[in-house]
Amino acid sequence: MTINQQTGLYGVLGFPLTHTLSPVMHNAALTALGLNDVYLALETKDITAAMTGVRALGIKGLSVTIPYKSEVIPLLDEVDSLATNIGAVNTIVNREGRLLGYNTDAWGALAALEEVISIGHRTRCLVIGAGGAARAVGFALQTKGAGVIIVNRSPDKGQALARDLNCDFLPWAEEDRAEAEVIIQTTPVGMYPDIDNCPVPESVLRPGLTVMDIIYNPWETKLLGLAKSRGCRVINGLPMFIHQGGAQLRLWTDLEPPLALMRATVEAALGVGRH
Ligand code: ATR
């Protein structure tokens, strides 16, 4: 592509951004869509100053990541109701100078799950964790009417999320009682370098269960390896990452994102298939 005086700017705000795959994914998509736009990693330690810069420079849209997904909310002009309920914004759209906040992690998680299982009124879903990712997943599942159960290491945080979702909470290591059809793992347990740990007892993993881990480094976590060997359907964190990015592109451009190309680009960047 040629960068010229009309090239528009998108980016990701966060700290640190050393390992972000968003630029590789979004630049491939913007180019494929024929847009004269680029997407950069905009690492910042000062989100307030960064947002002043976004307004002053007319940056067209942003992804927001750790640690700013909540902190950015009061700096926006409007936040949609799902992002408000979740309490986190991962996407900003600059609509003629007004900064609008959304949460596409929620839709990303749902779309990733719905590649393999349809989520409806009677789907019992166990969410492991009670942090920002768990909140997004929990609210997303409820938009489909699914039955959500939260399990979390610290009961107070888990119970607080269960209260917000008006759903059940189970103490850590009592996952067996959930009789879930779907498990969504949102904690960092099993993420590189903690690759030998699994956050649920193996006995929970029954044939026919669908298990999604939002981690994609390692490609197959200990949880997913055990789940696969016990006859579960497994989904790693990549589909959620691709779908949340696709939803961002839709919000920014009103165009249909090239999801297959985005997935192939990120897989190549991760070295998938090279080992
Ligand atoms: P994020 O916003 O990315 O979801 P977070 O808000 O830090 O991250 O939440 C991390 C979640 O992973 C929390 O539910 C946390 O459990 P606690 O509420 O008990 O802290 C969970 N978590 C992190 N490390 C964990 C560990 N070693 N074992 C079990 N749960 C863990």
GROMACS .gro file of C-alpha atoms and ligand atoms in nm:
model
  306
    1MET     CA    1   0.000   0.000   0.000
    2THR     CA    2   0.100   0.363  -0.042
    3ILE     CA    3   0.086   0.594   0.257
    4ASN     CA    4  -0.011   0.945   0.152
    5GLN     CA    5  -0.170   1.264   0.289
    6GLN     CA    6  -0.512   1.096   0.307
    7THR     CA    7  -0.411   0.784   0.496
    8GLY     CA    8  -0.633   0.733   0.801
    9LEU     CA    9  -0.507   0.604   1.135
   10TYR     CA   10  -0.637   0.331   1.365
   11GLY     CA   11  -0.451   0.179   1.659
   12VAL     CA   12  -0.448  -0.010   1.985
   13LEU     CA   13  -0.403   0.165   2.320
   14GLY     CA   14  -0.251  -0.034   2.605
   15PHE     CA   15   0.057  -0.105   2.812
   16PRO     CA   16   0.264  -0.305   2.746
   17LEU     CA   17   0.196  -0.392   2.383
   18THR     CA   18   0.506  -0.603   2.321
   19HIS     CA   19   0.312  -0.912   2.214
   20THR     CA   20   0.001  -0.765   2.054
   21LEU     CA   21  -0.115  -0.935   1.735
   22SER     CA   22  -0.376  -0.668   1.658
   23PRO     CA   23  -0.158  -0.465   1.415
   24VAL     CA   24  -0.075  -0.768   1.202
   25MET     CA   25  -0.440  -0.876   1.192
   26HIS     CA   26  -0.595  -0.535   1.128
   27ASN     CA   27  -0.344  -0.415   0.868
   28ALA     CA   28  -0.401  -0.734   0.666
   29ALA     CA   29  -0.775  -0.670   0.683
   30LEU     CA   30  -0.760  -0.296   0.602
   31THR     CA   31  -0.542  -0.369   0.300
   32ALA     CA   32  -0.770  -0.651   0.180
   33LEU     CA   33  -1.070  -0.417   0.212
   34GLY     CA   34  -0.888  -0.167  -0.014
   35LEU     CA   35  -0.888   0.106   0.251
   36ASN     CA   36  -0.627   0.381   0.272
   37ASP     CA   37  -0.580   0.327   0.646
   38VAL     CA   38  -0.311   0.192   0.877
   39TYR     CA   39  -0.328   0.045   1.228
   40LEU     CA   40  -0.048   0.095   1.481
   41ALA     CA   41   0.044  -0.020   1.832
   42LEU     CA   42   0.005   0.301   2.036
   43GLU     CA   43   0.166   0.203   2.365
   44THR     CA   44   0.095   0.458   2.638
   45LYS     CA   45   0.137   0.500   3.012
   46ASP     CA   46  -0.110   0.794   3.015
   47ILE     CA   47  -0.455   0.706   2.880
   48THR     CA   48  -0.597   1.054   2.952
   49ALA     CA   49  -0.329   1.229   2.749
   50ALA     CA   50  -0.357   0.962   2.479
   51MET     CA   51  -0.731   1.027   2.445
   52THR     CA   52  -0.669   1.401   2.413
   53GLY     CA   53  -0.433   1.307   2.130
   54VAL     CA   54  -0.696   1.083   1.970
   55ARG     CA   55  -0.939   1.377   1.958
   56ALA     CA   56  -0.678   1.630   1.843
   57LEU     CA   57  -0.544   1.406   1.567
   58GLY     CA   58  -0.876   1.265   1.448
   59ILE     CA   59  -0.769   0.902   1.492
   60LYS     CA   60  -1.053   0.705   1.328
   61GLY     CA   61  -1.086   0.415   1.568
   62LEU     CA   62  -0.910   0.229   1.846
   63SER     CA   63  -0.880  -0.101   2.018
   64VAL     CA   64  -0.830  -0.071   2.393
   65THR     CA   65  -0.652  -0.338   2.592
   66ILE     CA   66  -0.500  -0.406   2.935
   67PRO     CA   67  -0.491  -0.204   3.159
   68TYR     CA   68  -0.727   0.061   3.017
   69LYS     CA   69  -1.055  -0.112   2.931
   70SER     CA   70  -1.234   0.037   3.233
   71GLU     CA   71  -1.025   0.350   3.284
   72VAL     CA   72  -1.110   0.475   2.934
   73ILE     CA   73  -1.488   0.483   2.995
   74PRO     CA   74  -1.514   0.832   3.154
   75LEU     CA   75  -1.300   0.972   2.871
   76LEU     CA   76  -1.561   0.882   2.606
   77ASP     CA   77  -1.870   1.070   2.483
   78GLU     CA   78  -2.099   0.766   2.478
   79VAL     CA   79  -2.079   0.399   2.576
   80ASP     CA   80  -2.322   0.136   2.449
   81SER     CA   81  -2.534  -0.058   2.697
   82LEU     CA   82  -2.352  -0.392   2.672
   83ALA     CA   83  -2.011  -0.228   2.735
   84THR     CA   84  -2.167  -0.032   3.023
   85ASN     CA   85  -2.299  -0.353   3.181
   86ILE     CA   86  -1.966  -0.527   3.135
   87GLY     CA   87  -1.785  -0.222   3.268
   88ALA     CA   88  -1.522  -0.242   2.995
   89VAL     CA   89  -1.466  -0.090   2.651
   90ASN     CA   90  -1.233  -0.261   2.404
   91THR     CA   91  -1.334  -0.060   2.094
   92ILE     CA   92  -1.365   0.312   2.024
   93VAL     CA   93  -1.526   0.458   1.713
   94ASN     CA   94  -1.457   0.823   1.627
   95ARG     CA   95  -1.782   0.939   1.467
   96GLU     CA   96  -1.722   1.295   1.346
   97GLY     CA   97  -1.533   1.386   1.660
   98ARG     CA   98  -1.758   1.198   1.905
   99LEU     CA   99  -1.587   0.904   2.070
  100LEU     CA  100  -1.818   0.603   2.110
  101GLY     CA  101  -1.728   0.298   2.321
  102TYR     CA  102  -1.820  -0.068   2.257
  103ASN     CA  103  -1.720  -0.412   2.383
  104THR     CA  104  -1.657  -0.663   2.103
  105ASP     CA  105  -1.491  -0.920   2.336
  106ALA     CA  106  -1.842  -1.026   2.426
  107TRP     CA  107  -1.947  -1.085   2.064
  108GLY     CA  108  -1.608  -1.242   1.988
  109ALA     CA  109  -1.660  -1.503   2.259
  110LEU     CA  110  -2.013  -1.582   2.138
  111ALA     CA  111  -1.912  -1.606   1.772
  112ALA     CA  112  -1.621  -1.837   1.863
  113LEU     CA  113  -1.853  -2.066   2.059
  114GLU     CA  114  -2.118  -2.059   1.790
  115GLU     CA  115  -1.869  -2.194   1.536
  116VAL     CA  116  -1.918  -2.530   1.711
  117ILE     CA  117  -2.231  -2.512   1.927
  118SER     CA  118  -2.548  -2.310   1.916
  119ILE     CA  119  -2.606  -2.117   2.238
  120GLY     CA  120  -2.970  -2.088   2.338
  121HIS     CA  121  -3.210  -2.079   2.627
  122ARG     CA  122  -3.127  -2.415   2.775
  123THR     CA  123  -2.749  -2.408   2.732
  124ARG     CA  124  -2.580  -2.445   3.071
  125CYS     CA  125  -2.249  -2.258   3.060
  126LEU     CA  126  -1.985  -2.265   3.332
  127VAL     CA  127  -1.758  -1.960   3.326
  128ILE     CA  128  -1.426  -2.001   3.507
  129GLY     CA  129  -1.300  -1.670   3.645
  130ALA     CA  130  -1.457  -1.338   3.739
  131GLY     CA  131  -1.228  -1.077   3.581
  132GLY     CA  132  -1.292  -0.853   3.282
  133ALA     CA  133  -1.294  -1.137   3.030
  134ALA     CA  134  -1.538  -1.339   3.241
  135ARG     CA  135  -1.770  -1.038   3.268
  136ALA     CA  136  -1.772  -0.997   2.889
  137VAL     CA  137  -1.837  -1.369   2.835
  138GLY     CA  138  -2.107  -1.382   3.104
  139PHE     CA  139  -2.305  -1.087   2.967
  140ALA     CA  140  -2.266  -1.214   2.610
  141LEU     CA  141  -2.404  -1.557   2.703
  142GLN     CA  142  -2.699  -1.395   2.878
  143THR     CA  143  -2.793  -1.201   2.564
  144LYS     CA  144  -2.868  -1.550   2.422
  145GLY     CA  145  -3.060  -1.652   2.732
  146ALA     CA  146  -2.803  -1.913   2.834
  147GLY     CA  147  -2.786  -2.035   3.193
  148VAL     CA  148  -2.459  -1.901   3.332
  149ILE     CA  149  -2.276  -2.036   3.638
  150ILE     CA  150  -1.964  -1.862   3.768
  151VAL     CA  151  -1.678  -2.039   3.943
  152ASN     CA  152  -1.390  -1.835   4.079
  153ARG     CA  153  -1.091  -1.876   4.312
  154SER     CA  154  -1.191  -1.580   4.533
  155PRO     CA  155  -1.554  -1.619   4.636
  156ASP     CA  156  -1.619  -1.247   4.692
  157LYS     CA  157  -1.522  -1.151   4.336
  158GLY     CA  158  -1.707  -1.451   4.192
  159GLN     CA  159  -2.020  -1.376   4.394
  160ALA     CA  160  -2.009  -1.011   4.289
  161LEU     CA  161  -2.011  -1.108   3.921
  162ALA     CA  162  -2.284  -1.368   3.982
  163ARG     CA  163  -2.491  -1.094   4.150
  164ASP     CA  164  -2.442  -0.859   3.853
  165LEU     CA  165  -2.546  -1.137   3.616
  166ASN     CA  166  -2.821  -1.260   3.849
  167CYS     CA  167  -2.682  -1.612   3.810
  168ASP     CA  168  -2.539  -1.894   4.026
  169PHE     CA  169  -2.193  -1.906   4.180
  170LEU     CA  170  -1.999  -2.221   4.268
  171PRO     CA  171  -1.694  -2.237   4.493
  172TRP     CA  172  -1.358  -2.329   4.334
  173ALA     CA  173  -1.315  -2.704   4.271
  174GLU     CA  174  -1.689  -2.769   4.291
  175GLU     CA  175  -1.737  -2.740   3.913
  176ASP     CA  176  -1.879  -3.094   3.902
  177ARG     CA  177  -2.204  -2.959   4.047
  178ALA     CA  178  -2.262  -2.732   3.747
  179GLU     CA  179  -2.356  -3.013   3.505
  180ALA     CA  180  -2.256  -2.776   3.229
  181GLU     CA  181  -2.266  -2.838   2.853
  182VAL     CA  182  -2.014  -2.563   2.788
  183ILE     CA  183  -1.711  -2.449   2.989
  184ILE     CA  184  -1.542  -2.118   2.915
  185GLN     CA  185  -1.205  -2.069   3.082
  186THR     CA  186  -1.111  -1.701   3.128
  187THR     CA  187  -0.829  -1.703   3.387
  188PRO     CA  188  -0.454  -1.691   3.308
  189VAL     CA  189  -0.412  -2.046   3.448
  190GLY     CA  190  -0.240  -2.254   3.178
  191MET     CA  191  -0.106  -1.953   2.988
  192TYR     CA  192   0.264  -1.949   2.895
  193PRO     CA  193   0.482  -1.999   3.102
  194ASP     CA  194   0.230  -2.164   3.341
  195ILE     CA  195   0.166  -2.439   3.085
  196ASP     CA  196   0.140  -2.740   3.320
  197ASN     CA  197  -0.158  -2.611   3.516
  198CYS     CA  198  -0.524  -2.679   3.456
  199PRO     CA  199  -0.791  -2.477   3.641
  200VAL     CA  200  -1.054  -2.755   3.665
  201PRO     CA  201  -1.042  -3.113   3.793
  202GLU     CA  202  -1.017  -3.369   3.512
  203SER     CA  203  -1.336  -3.538   3.633
  204VAL     CA  204  -1.542  -3.243   3.501
  205LEU     CA  205  -1.435  -3.317   3.143
  206ARG     CA  206  -1.700  -3.551   3.003
  207PRO     CA  207  -1.747  -3.659   2.640
  208GLY     CA  208  -1.979  -3.422   2.452
  209LEU     CA  209  -1.883  -3.116   2.658
  210THR     CA  210  -1.763  -2.806   2.469
  211VAL     CA  211  -1.460  -2.642   2.630
  212MET     CA  212  -1.332  -2.301   2.526
  213ASP     CA  213  -1.011  -2.156   2.668
  214ILE     CA  214  -0.954  -1.789   2.585
  215ILE     CA  215  -0.576  -1.852   2.589
  216TYR     CA  216  -0.393  -1.915   2.259
  217ASN     CA  217  -0.037  -1.923   2.394
  218PRO     CA  218   0.020  -2.217   2.421
  219TRP     CA  219  -0.194  -2.314   2.122
  220GLU     CA  220  -0.336  -2.606   2.322
  221THR     CA  221  -0.350  -2.546   2.698
  222LYS     CA  222  -0.330  -2.831   2.947
  223LEU     CA  223  -0.709  -2.792   2.990
  224LEU     CA  224  -0.777  -2.825   2.617
  225GLY     CA  225  -0.536  -3.121   2.583
  226LEU     CA  226  -0.712  -3.308   2.865
  227ALA     CA  227  -1.055  -3.210   2.734
  228LYS     CA  228  -0.972  -3.338   2.384
  229SER     CA  229  -0.840  -3.669   2.519
  230ARG     CA  230  -1.166  -3.712   2.711
  231GLY     CA  231  -1.390  -3.661   2.409
  232CYS     CA  232  -1.481  -3.292   2.451
  233ARG     CA  233  -1.505  -3.040   2.168
  234VAL     CA  234  -1.234  -2.779   2.220
  235ILE     CA  235  -1.185  -2.419   2.110
  236ASN     CA  236  -0.871  -2.219   2.185
  237GLY     CA  237  -0.851  -1.840   2.221
  238LEU     CA  238  -0.777  -1.760   1.858
  239PRO     CA  239  -1.136  -1.764   1.720
  240MET     CA  240  -1.246  -1.519   1.994
  241PHE     CA  241  -0.952  -1.290   1.912
  242ILE     CA  242  -1.035  -1.298   1.540
  243HIS     CA  243  -1.408  -1.242   1.592
  244GLN     CA  244  -1.360  -0.952   1.836
  245GLY     CA  245  -1.130  -0.795   1.577
  246GLY     CA  246  -1.382  -0.859   1.298
  247ALA     CA  247  -1.654  -0.690   1.502
  248GLN     CA  248  -1.422  -0.391   1.553
  249LEU     CA  249  -1.368  -0.359   1.179
  250ARG     CA  250  -1.743  -0.374   1.119
  251LEU     CA  251  -1.796  -0.090   1.369
  252TRP     CA  252  -1.516   0.121   1.220
  253THR     CA  253  -1.586   0.070   0.849
  254ASP     CA  254  -1.938  -0.076   0.807
  255LEU     CA  255  -1.771  -0.338   0.587
  256GLU     CA  256  -1.771  -0.717   0.620
  257PRO     CA  257  -1.432  -0.822   0.771
  258PRO     CA  258  -1.219  -1.080   0.582
  259LEU     CA  259  -1.221  -1.325   0.875
  260ALA     CA  260  -1.046  -1.614   0.698
  261LEU     CA  261  -0.759  -1.390   0.591
  262MET     CA  262  -0.735  -1.240   0.942
  263ARG     CA  263  -0.718  -1.587   1.095
  264ALA     CA  264  -0.455  -1.709   0.846
  265THR     CA  265  -0.246  -1.395   0.905
  266VAL     CA  266  -0.249  -1.433   1.284
  267GLU     CA  267  -0.180  -1.807   1.263
  268ALA     CA  268   0.121  -1.735   1.040
  269ALA     CA  269   0.243  -1.469   1.287
  270LEU     CA  270   0.212  -1.725   1.570
  271GLY     CA  271   0.399  -1.987   1.367
  272VAL     CA  272   0.104  -2.228   1.367
  273GLY     CA  273   0.174  -2.528   1.143
  274ARG     CA  274   0.549  -2.468   1.146
  275HIS     CA  275   0.614  -2.722   1.424
  276ATR     P1  276  -0.904  -1.019   3.294
  276ATR     O1  277  -0.957  -0.880   3.305
  276ATR     O2  278  -0.805  -1.037   3.183
  276ATR     O3  279  -1.010  -1.124   3.292
  276ATR     P2  280  -0.841  -1.011   3.576
  276ATR     O4  281  -0.942  -0.907   3.596
  276ATR     O5  282  -0.708  -0.995   3.639
  276ATR     O6  283  -0.812  -1.040   3.423
  276ATR     O7  284  -0.906  -1.150   3.623
  276ATR     C1  285  -0.834  -1.263   3.632
  276ATR     C2  286  -0.923  -1.379   3.676
  276ATR     O8  287  -0.842  -1.495   3.677
  276ATR     C3  288  -0.979  -1.364   3.815
  276ATR     O9  289  -1.103  -1.429   3.821
  276ATR     C4  290  -0.877  -1.439   3.900
  276ATR    O10  291  -0.928  -1.497   4.016
  276ATR     P3  292  -0.936  -1.414   4.157
  276ATR    O11  293  -1.061  -1.333   4.149
  276ATR    O12  294  -0.939  -1.519   4.260
  276ATR    O13  295  -0.811  -1.329   4.161
  276ATR     C5  296  -0.840  -1.549   3.809
  276ATR     N1  297  -0.706  -1.602   3.837
  276ATR     C6  298  -0.587  -1.541   3.814
  276ATR     N2  299  -0.486  -1.620   3.851
  276ATR     C7  300  -0.542  -1.735   3.900
  276ATR     C8  301  -0.490  -1.856   3.955
  276ATR     N3  302  -0.358  -1.878   3.965
  276ATR     N4  303  -0.578  -1.950   3.993
  276ATR     C9  304  -0.710  -1.931   3.982
  276ATR     N5  305  -0.766  -1.819   3.932
  276ATR    C10  306  -0.683  -1.722   3.891
   0.00000   0.00000   0.00000
